[in-house]
Coordinates of C-alpha atoms in Angstrom, one line a residue:
M1 CA -35.5 -4.3 6.4
T2 CA -34.4 -0.7 7.2
G3 CA -30.8 0.4 6.5
A4 CA -30.0 0.4 10.2
A5 CA -31.4 -3.0 10.7
R6 CA -29.5 -4.4 7.8
T7 CA -26.2 -2.9 9.1
V8 CA -26.8 -4.4 12.6
S9 CA -27.6 -7.8 11.0
V10 CA -24.4 -7.7 9.0
L11 CA -22.3 -6.7 12.1
A12 CA -23.9 -9.6 14.0
A13 CA -23.1 -12.1 11.2
L14 CA -19.5 -10.9 11.1
T15 CA -19.3 -11.5 14.8
L16 CA -20.6 -15.0 14.5
T17 CA -18.1 -15.9 11.7
A18 CA -15.1 -14.7 13.7
P19 CA -14.3 -18.1 15.4
L20 CA -14.5 -19.9 12.0
D21 CA -12.2 -17.3 10.5
L22 CA -9.7 -17.8 13.3
L23 CA -9.6 -21.5 12.3
I24 CA -9.0 -20.4 8.6
V25 CA -6.1 -18.2 9.7
A26 CA -4.7 -21.1 11.7
G27 CA -5.0 -23.4 8.6
A28 CA -3.3 -20.8 6.4
R29 CA -0.4 -20.6 8.8
V30 CA 0.0 -24.4 9.0
F31 CA -0.7 -25.4 5.4
G32 CA -0.2 -22.1 3.4
R33 CA 2.9 -20.5 2.0
R34 CA 5.3 -19.7 4.8
T35 CA 7.4 -17.1 3.0
P36 CA 6.8 -14.5 0.2
P37 CA 8.0 -15.3 -3.4
V38 CA 11.8 -14.7 -3.7
P39 CA 12.9 -12.3 -6.4
S40 CA 14.9 -13.7 -9.3
S41 CA 17.7 -11.2 -8.6
P42 CA 18.7 -9.0 -5.6
Q43 CA 17.6 -5.4 -5.5
V44 CA 19.0 -2.3 -3.8
A45 CA 16.6 -1.7 -0.9
R46 CA 14.5 1.4 -1.1
T47 CA 11.7 3.0 0.8
V48 CA 8.4 2.8 -1.1
L49 CA 5.4 4.9 -0.3
V50 CA 2.1 3.3 -1.3
N51 CA -1.2 5.1 -0.7
G52 CA -4.8 3.8 -1.0
G53 CA -4.2 1.6 1.9
K54 CA -7.8 0.3 2.2
M55 CA -7.6 -1.5 -1.1
T56 CA -6.4 -5.1 -1.7
K57 CA -4.3 -3.9 -4.6
S58 CA -2.3 -1.7 -2.2
L59 CA -1.7 -4.7 0.0
Q60 CA -0.6 -6.8 -3.0
L61 CA 1.9 -4.2 -4.0
A62 CA 3.2 -3.8 -0.5
R63 CA 3.7 -7.5 -0.3
S64 CA 5.6 -7.5 -3.6
F65 CA 7.9 -4.7 -2.6
H66 CA 8.4 -6.3 0.9
A67 CA 9.3 -9.6 -0.7
A68 CA 12.0 -7.9 -2.8
G69 CA 13.6 -6.4 0.4
H70 CA 12.1 -2.9 0.2
R71 CA 10.7 -0.9 3.1
V72 CA 7.0 -0.1 2.7
V73 CA 5.2 3.0 4.0
L74 CA 1.4 2.7 3.7
V75 CA -1.0 5.7 3.7
E76 CA -4.8 6.1 4.1
S77 CA -7.3 8.7 5.1
A78 CA -8.8 8.9 8.6
K79 CA -12.1 7.3 7.4
Y80 CA -10.1 4.1 6.7
R81 CA -7.5 4.4 9.5
W82 CA -8.5 0.9 10.7
T83 CA -7.7 -0.7 7.3
A84 CA -6.6 -4.3 7.9
H85 CA -3.6 -3.8 5.6
R86 CA -1.8 -1.5 8.1
F87 CA -1.3 -4.7 10.2
S88 CA 0.4 -6.6 7.4
R89 CA 3.9 -7.9 7.9
A90 CA 4.8 -6.2 4.6
V91 CA 4.0 -2.7 6.0
D92 CA 6.8 -1.0 8.0
A93 CA 5.0 2.3 8.7
F94 CA 1.5 3.6 8.4
H95 CA 0.3 7.2 8.2
V96 CA -3.1 8.9 8.1
V97 CA -3.5 11.8 5.7
P98 CA -6.6 14.0 4.7
E99 CA -9.0 13.0 2.0
A100 CA -7.9 13.6 -1.5
S101 CA -10.4 16.5 -1.8
D102 CA -8.8 18.3 1.2
P103 CA -6.6 21.2 0.2
G104 CA -3.9 19.8 2.6
Y105 CA -3.8 16.4 0.9
V106 CA -0.8 17.0 -1.3
D107 CA 1.2 18.7 1.4
A108 CA 0.5 15.8 3.8
L109 CA 1.8 13.2 1.3
V110 CA 4.9 15.3 0.7
R111 CA 5.5 15.5 4.5
V112 CA 5.2 11.7 4.9
A113 CA 7.6 11.2 2.0
R114 CA 10.2 13.5 3.6
A115 CA 9.7 12.1 7.1
E116 CA 10.1 8.6 5.9
N117 CA 12.9 9.3 3.5
V118 CA 10.9 7.9 0.6
D119 CA 12.7 6.9 -2.6
V120 CA 9.7 5.8 -4.6
F121 CA 6.0 6.8 -4.7
V122 CA 3.6 4.2 -6.1
P123 CA 0.1 5.7 -5.9
V124 CA -2.8 3.2 -5.6
S125 CA -5.2 5.9 -6.5
S126 CA -9.0 6.2 -6.2
P127 CA -10.8 8.0 -9.0
A128 CA -10.9 11.1 -6.8
S129 CA -7.2 11.0 -5.9
S130 CA -5.6 10.3 -9.3
V131 CA -4.9 14.0 -10.1
P132 CA -3.9 15.0 -6.5
D133 CA -1.6 12.0 -6.4
A134 CA 0.1 13.3 -9.6
E135 CA 0.4 16.7 -8.0
A136 CA 1.9 15.2 -4.9
G137 CA 4.4 13.2 -6.9
A138 CA 5.5 16.3 -8.7
A139 CA 5.9 18.2 -5.4
M140 CA 8.1 15.5 -3.9
G141 CA 10.9 16.6 -6.2
P142 CA 13.4 14.8 -8.5
S143 CA 14.8 12.6 -5.7
V144 CA 11.6 10.6 -5.5
D145 CA 10.8 8.1 -8.4
V146 CA 7.1 8.5 -9.1
V147 CA 5.3 5.6 -10.8
H148 CA 2.4 7.8 -11.9
A149 CA 1.6 10.0 -14.8
D150 CA 1.7 13.8 -14.7
P151 CA -1.5 15.7 -13.9
E152 CA -2.4 16.6 -17.5
T153 CA -1.9 13.1 -18.7
I154 CA -4.1 11.8 -15.9
R155 CA -6.9 14.3 -16.8
R156 CA -6.6 13.5 -20.5
V157 CA -7.1 9.7 -20.2
D158 CA -9.4 9.7 -17.2
D159 CA -11.9 11.8 -19.2
K160 CA -13.9 9.3 -21.2
N161 CA -14.3 11.6 -24.1
R162 CA -10.7 12.9 -24.3
F163 CA -9.5 9.3 -23.9
A164 CA -11.6 8.2 -26.9
D165 CA -10.2 11.2 -28.9
A166 CA -6.6 10.1 -28.0
A167 CA -7.3 6.5 -28.9
R168 CA -8.6 7.5 -32.4
E169 CA -5.5 9.8 -32.8
F170 CA -3.2 6.8 -31.9
G171 CA -5.0 4.6 -34.4
V172 CA -6.6 2.1 -32.0
R173 CA -10.3 1.2 -31.9
V174 CA -12.9 2.8 -29.6
P175 CA -16.7 2.9 -29.9
E176 CA -18.5 6.0 -31.4
S177 CA -19.0 8.6 -28.7
H178 CA -20.2 12.1 -28.1
R179 CA -19.6 14.5 -25.2
I180 CA -22.9 15.7 -23.7
T181 CA -23.1 18.9 -21.6
D182 CA -26.9 19.4 -21.9
A183 CA -29.6 16.8 -22.1
G184 CA -31.1 18.5 -25.1
Q185 CA -28.1 17.5 -27.2
I186 CA -29.5 13.9 -27.2
A187 CA -32.3 15.0 -29.5
E188 CA -29.8 16.6 -31.9
I189 CA -27.6 13.6 -32.4
D190 CA -28.5 11.4 -35.4
L191 CA -28.2 8.0 -33.8
P192 CA -27.5 5.2 -36.4
P193 CA -30.4 2.8 -36.8
G194 CA -30.1 -0.6 -35.1
R195 CA -27.4 0.4 -32.7
D196 CA -27.7 1.0 -28.9
F197 CA -26.0 3.9 -27.1
V198 CA -25.6 4.5 -23.3
L199 CA -24.9 7.5 -21.2
K200 CA -22.0 7.5 -18.8
R201 CA -21.1 10.2 -16.3
I202 CA -17.5 11.4 -17.0
A203 CA -16.9 12.0 -13.3
Y204 CA -16.7 8.8 -11.2
N205 CA -20.2 7.5 -10.4
P206 CA -19.9 4.6 -7.8
V207 CA -23.6 3.8 -7.9
G208 CA -25.0 4.9 -11.2
R209 CA -22.1 3.5 -13.3
M210 CA -24.0 0.2 -13.6
D211 CA -27.0 1.8 -15.2
L212 CA -26.7 1.0 -18.9
T213 CA -30.2 2.1 -20.1
P214 CA -30.1 1.8 -23.9
L215 CA -30.8 4.8 -26.0
R216 CA -32.0 4.1 -29.6
R217 CA -32.9 6.0 -32.7
E218 CA -36.3 4.5 -32.5
T219 CA -37.1 5.9 -29.0
P220 CA -36.2 9.7 -29.2
E221 CA -38.7 10.8 -26.5
A222 CA -37.7 8.2 -24.0
N223 CA -34.0 9.0 -24.7
L224 CA -34.6 12.7 -23.9
A225 CA -36.7 12.0 -20.8
F226 CA -34.0 9.6 -19.4
A227 CA -31.2 12.2 -20.1
R228 CA -33.1 15.0 -18.4
G229 CA -33.2 13.0 -15.2
L230 CA -29.4 12.7 -14.9
G231 CA -28.4 16.2 -14.0
I232 CA -26.2 16.7 -17.1
S233 CA -24.5 20.1 -17.3
E234 CA -21.3 21.9 -18.3
D235 CA -20.0 21.3 -14.8
D236 CA -21.1 17.6 -14.8
P237 CA -20.6 16.4 -18.4
W238 CA -21.5 12.9 -19.6
I239 CA -20.6 10.8 -22.6
L240 CA -23.0 9.2 -25.1
Q241 CA -21.2 6.0 -26.1
E242 CA -22.2 3.2 -28.5
F243 CA -23.0 0.1 -26.6
V244 CA -20.9 -2.7 -28.1
T245 CA -22.2 -6.2 -27.3
G246 CA -19.8 -8.9 -26.6
R247 CA -17.4 -10.3 -24.0
E248 CA -15.9 -7.9 -21.5
Y249 CA -12.2 -7.7 -20.5
C250 CA -10.1 -5.6 -18.2
T251 CA -6.4 -5.0 -18.1
H252 CA -3.7 -3.7 -15.7
G253 CA -0.6 -2.2 -17.1
T254 CA 2.5 -0.7 -15.4
V255 CA 4.4 1.5 -17.8
R256 CA 7.8 3.2 -17.9
N257 CA 8.3 5.9 -20.5
G258 CA 5.8 4.3 -22.8
S259 CA 7.2 0.7 -22.3
L260 CA 4.8 -1.8 -20.8
Q261 CA 6.4 -3.5 -17.8
V262 CA 3.6 -5.4 -16.1
Y263 CA 0.5 -6.6 -17.9
G264 CA -2.5 -8.7 -16.9
C265 CA -5.8 -9.3 -18.7
C266 CA -8.9 -11.0 -17.5
E267 CA -12.6 -11.4 -18.2
S268 CA -14.6 -8.6 -16.7
S269 CA -18.1 -7.6 -15.5
A270 CA -19.9 -4.7 -14.0
F271 CA -18.9 -5.8 -10.4
Q272 CA -15.6 -7.4 -10.9
I273 CA -14.3 -9.7 -8.1
N274 CA -12.8 -12.6 -9.9
Y275 CA -9.4 -12.4 -11.7
A276 CA -7.9 -15.1 -13.9
M277 CA -5.3 -14.3 -16.7
V278 CA -6.4 -14.8 -20.3
D279 CA -4.3 -14.6 -23.4
K280 CA -5.8 -12.1 -25.8
P281 CA -3.0 -10.9 -28.2
V282 CA -5.3 -8.4 -29.9
I283 CA -5.8 -6.6 -26.5
L284 CA -2.1 -6.8 -25.6
H285 CA -1.3 -5.2 -29.0
W286 CA -3.9 -2.4 -28.3
V287 CA -2.5 -1.6 -24.9
E288 CA 1.1 -1.6 -26.1
T289 CA 0.2 0.7 -29.0
F290 CA -1.7 3.1 -26.8
V291 CA 0.9 3.4 -24.0
A292 CA 3.8 3.7 -26.4
K293 CA 2.2 6.6 -28.2
L294 CA 1.1 8.2 -24.9
G295 CA 4.8 7.9 -23.8
A296 CA 4.0 8.3 -20.1
T297 CA 5.1 6.5 -16.9
G298 CA 2.4 5.2 -14.5
Q299 CA -0.3 2.6 -14.1
F300 CA -3.0 2.4 -16.8
S301 CA -6.0 0.1 -16.7
F302 CA -8.4 -0.4 -19.6
D303 CA -11.9 -1.9 -20.1
F304 CA -12.6 -3.6 -23.4
I305 CA -15.4 -5.2 -25.3
E306 CA -14.8 -7.9 -27.9
N307 CA -17.6 -8.2 -30.4
G308 CA -18.7 -11.2 -32.3
H309 CA -16.2 -10.6 -35.1
G310 CA -13.2 -10.7 -32.7
E311 CA -12.8 -6.9 -32.9
V312 CA -11.9 -5.2 -29.5
F313 CA -13.0 -1.8 -28.5
A314 CA -11.6 0.1 -25.5
I315 CA -14.4 1.5 -23.4
E316 CA -12.4 3.6 -21.0
C317 CA -9.0 4.1 -19.4
N318 CA -8.5 4.3 -15.6
P319 CA -5.0 5.7 -15.0
R320 CA -4.7 3.7 -11.7
T321 CA -3.7 0.3 -10.4
H322 CA -6.2 -2.3 -11.3
S323 CA -7.3 -5.1 -8.9
A324 CA -6.1 -7.5 -11.6
I325 CA -2.7 -6.9 -10.0
T326 CA -3.8 -9.5 -7.5
M327 CA -3.1 -12.1 -10.2
F328 CA 0.6 -11.4 -9.5
H329 CA 0.4 -12.7 -5.9
D330 CA 3.1 -15.3 -6.5
H331 CA 5.3 -13.5 -9.1
P332 CA 8.8 -12.8 -7.8
D333 CA 9.6 -9.9 -10.2
V334 CA 6.8 -7.4 -9.7
A335 CA 9.0 -5.0 -7.6
A336 CA 11.8 -5.1 -10.2
A337 CA 9.3 -4.4 -13.0
Y338 CA 7.8 -1.4 -11.1
L339 CA 11.1 0.0 -9.9
G340 CA 13.6 -1.0 -12.5
S341 CA 14.5 0.4 -15.9
E342 CA 12.7 -0.7 -19.0
R343 CA 12.5 -4.5 -19.4
D344 CA 10.5 -7.2 -21.0
V345 CA 6.9 -7.2 -19.9
I346 CA 5.9 -9.6 -17.1
T347 CA 2.6 -11.4 -16.9
P348 CA 1.0 -13.6 -14.2
L349 CA 2.8 -17.0 -13.9
P350 CA 1.1 -19.8 -15.8
S351 CA 0.8 -21.7 -12.5
S352 CA -0.8 -18.7 -10.7
R353 CA -4.2 -19.5 -9.2
P354 CA -7.1 -17.1 -10.0
T355 CA -8.0 -14.7 -7.2
Y356 CA -11.3 -13.9 -5.5
W357 CA -12.6 -12.6 -2.1
L358 CA -14.0 -15.5 -0.1
Y359 CA -16.9 -13.5 1.6
H360 CA -18.1 -12.4 -1.8
E361 CA -17.9 -16.0 -3.1
V362 CA -19.8 -17.4 -0.1
W363 CA -22.5 -14.8 -0.5
R364 CA -22.9 -15.8 -4.1
L365 CA -23.0 -19.4 -3.1
L366 CA -25.9 -18.7 -0.7
T367 CA -27.9 -16.4 -2.9
E368 CA -27.3 -17.3 -6.6
P369 CA -27.8 -20.3 -8.8
R370 CA -25.0 -22.4 -10.3
R371 CA -23.6 -23.3 -6.9
L372 CA -21.4 -26.1 -8.3
S373 CA -19.7 -23.5 -10.5
R374 CA -19.1 -21.3 -7.4
L375 CA -17.6 -24.2 -5.5
R376 CA -15.3 -24.9 -8.4
T377 CA -14.2 -21.2 -8.4
I378 CA -13.4 -21.4 -4.7
A379 CA -11.5 -24.7 -5.1
R380 CA -9.4 -23.7 -8.1
G381 CA -8.6 -20.2 -7.0
R382 CA -7.4 -18.4 -3.8
D383 CA -8.5 -15.5 -1.7
A384 CA -6.7 -12.4 -2.8
V385 CA -6.0 -11.3 0.8
L386 CA -5.3 -14.5 2.6
T387 CA -1.8 -15.9 2.6
G388 CA 0.0 -18.2 5.1
W389 CA 3.0 -15.9 5.7
D390 CA 0.8 -12.8 6.3
P391 CA -2.7 -14.0 7.3
W392 CA -3.9 -11.3 9.8
P393 CA -5.0 -8.7 7.2
W394 CA -7.5 -11.2 6.0
F395 CA -9.0 -11.8 9.5
L396 CA -8.9 -8.1 10.3
L397 CA -10.6 -7.1 7.0
H398 CA -13.7 -8.9 8.1
H399 CA -13.5 -8.2 11.9
L400 CA -12.0 -4.7 12.2
H401 CA -11.8 -2.9 8.9
V402 CA -15.4 -3.5 7.5
P403 CA -17.1 -3.4 11.0
S404 CA -15.5 0.0 11.7
L405 CA -17.0 1.3 8.4
L406 CA -20.4 -0.2 9.2
L407 CA -20.4 1.3 12.7
A408 CA -19.5 4.7 11.3
N409 CA -22.3 4.4 8.7
L410 CA -24.8 3.4 11.4
R411 CA -23.9 6.5 13.4
S412 CA -24.2 8.8 10.3
G413 CA -27.4 7.2 9.0
R414 CA -26.1 7.4 5.4
G415 CA -27.0 3.9 4.3
W416 CA -25.1 1.8 1.8
S417 CA -25.8 -0.5 -1.2
R418 CA -23.0 -3.0 -1.0
I419 CA -19.9 -4.0 0.9
D420 CA -16.8 -4.2 -1.4
F421 CA -14.2 -6.3 0.4
N422 CA -11.8 -5.9 -2.6
I423 CA -11.7 -2.1 -2.4
G424 CA -12.3 -2.1 1.4
K425 CA -15.3 0.2 1.5
L426 CA -19.0 0.5 1.6
V427 CA -20.6 1.5 -1.7
E428 CA -22.6 4.6 -0.8
Q429 CA -24.4 7.3 -2.7
G430 CA -22.0 10.1 -3.2
G431 CA -19.2 8.0 -1.8
D432 CA -15.5 7.9 -2.7

């Protein structure tokens, strides 16, 4: 099937499911939660600017701030102007700004902040916008509380090699790694026997990031040939990192001046679309140690591997909101933890149901084995977007937001590899 034919078939399928989805919305309205979670204590109302409006995590934060009585301003680029989240009851105003790569991006965010009398800026950054968001936060001036690190801190921890150096400096465990700026370096590194290494692009790589081709001491020619096909250069460096086998975990952390305020941890995978809180004290201690020594304010997400001996290794840091924030869908104190002074860390409620995206679960149910397990996942959890008090973003995600992207892709002829309902985008070669 050609790319265009596949796109047309998906658009047709989404059209056919619309009546059923209207019934699901009606059911959510009748049987679902009728009001958002009520905060434990009242808060002074503020205007909160949230960008990254296409992503579920931005919607989750908007809902948390709205539930606490704050006014929410949502921002996205023109490509995603039909994001379903702009129609949420939690969103009071929506603005379109240029892409993060545009020279006018920072000024546009500042203009929105001034026009809306914004008190707090909470970036829900993409990899491309993390540094521009930090620059925008600095440009908004001292009257705006920015829940994001400064540009240099963002650059430091977002760079996989510099992050590993910082972790070693702070005394927490990371795998062995080497910065690679020329494929020929692969032949010069004395790889330890019996251990696998992988190459990862330091810049964000939405498609190739799942390629974990092992490089071993025993296969030097194959190692070099593989590296030469990646386009490694001074301007596009990669990291050669030891591949630790074991169970994968990911975390979300919101931090104020080095103090962890919001924390969630869950099992992870290459394409992560299921979130359920797990208690891993060794990972919590790692995160608390790192952020305390970093001393920054912002949102810091980490990927971990736990080996067979119970040792945890941090693979990378993403100084951005993690989709694991969806585990806080029913927590009443998220806004206070984000906007207040230093306090005890909050974690997802013990009663909180795990989150997923229903269309992803249905696709797995139809195309993968272990269908009974998938059905249990659906029954025990909840869709991360659908809620009784605010159901229309869920319907519009599938019948406006994603179709608008598919139609644009069909016109451009770019092609796509996957629909990500969580992030609200098509995964495309060279995409954002």
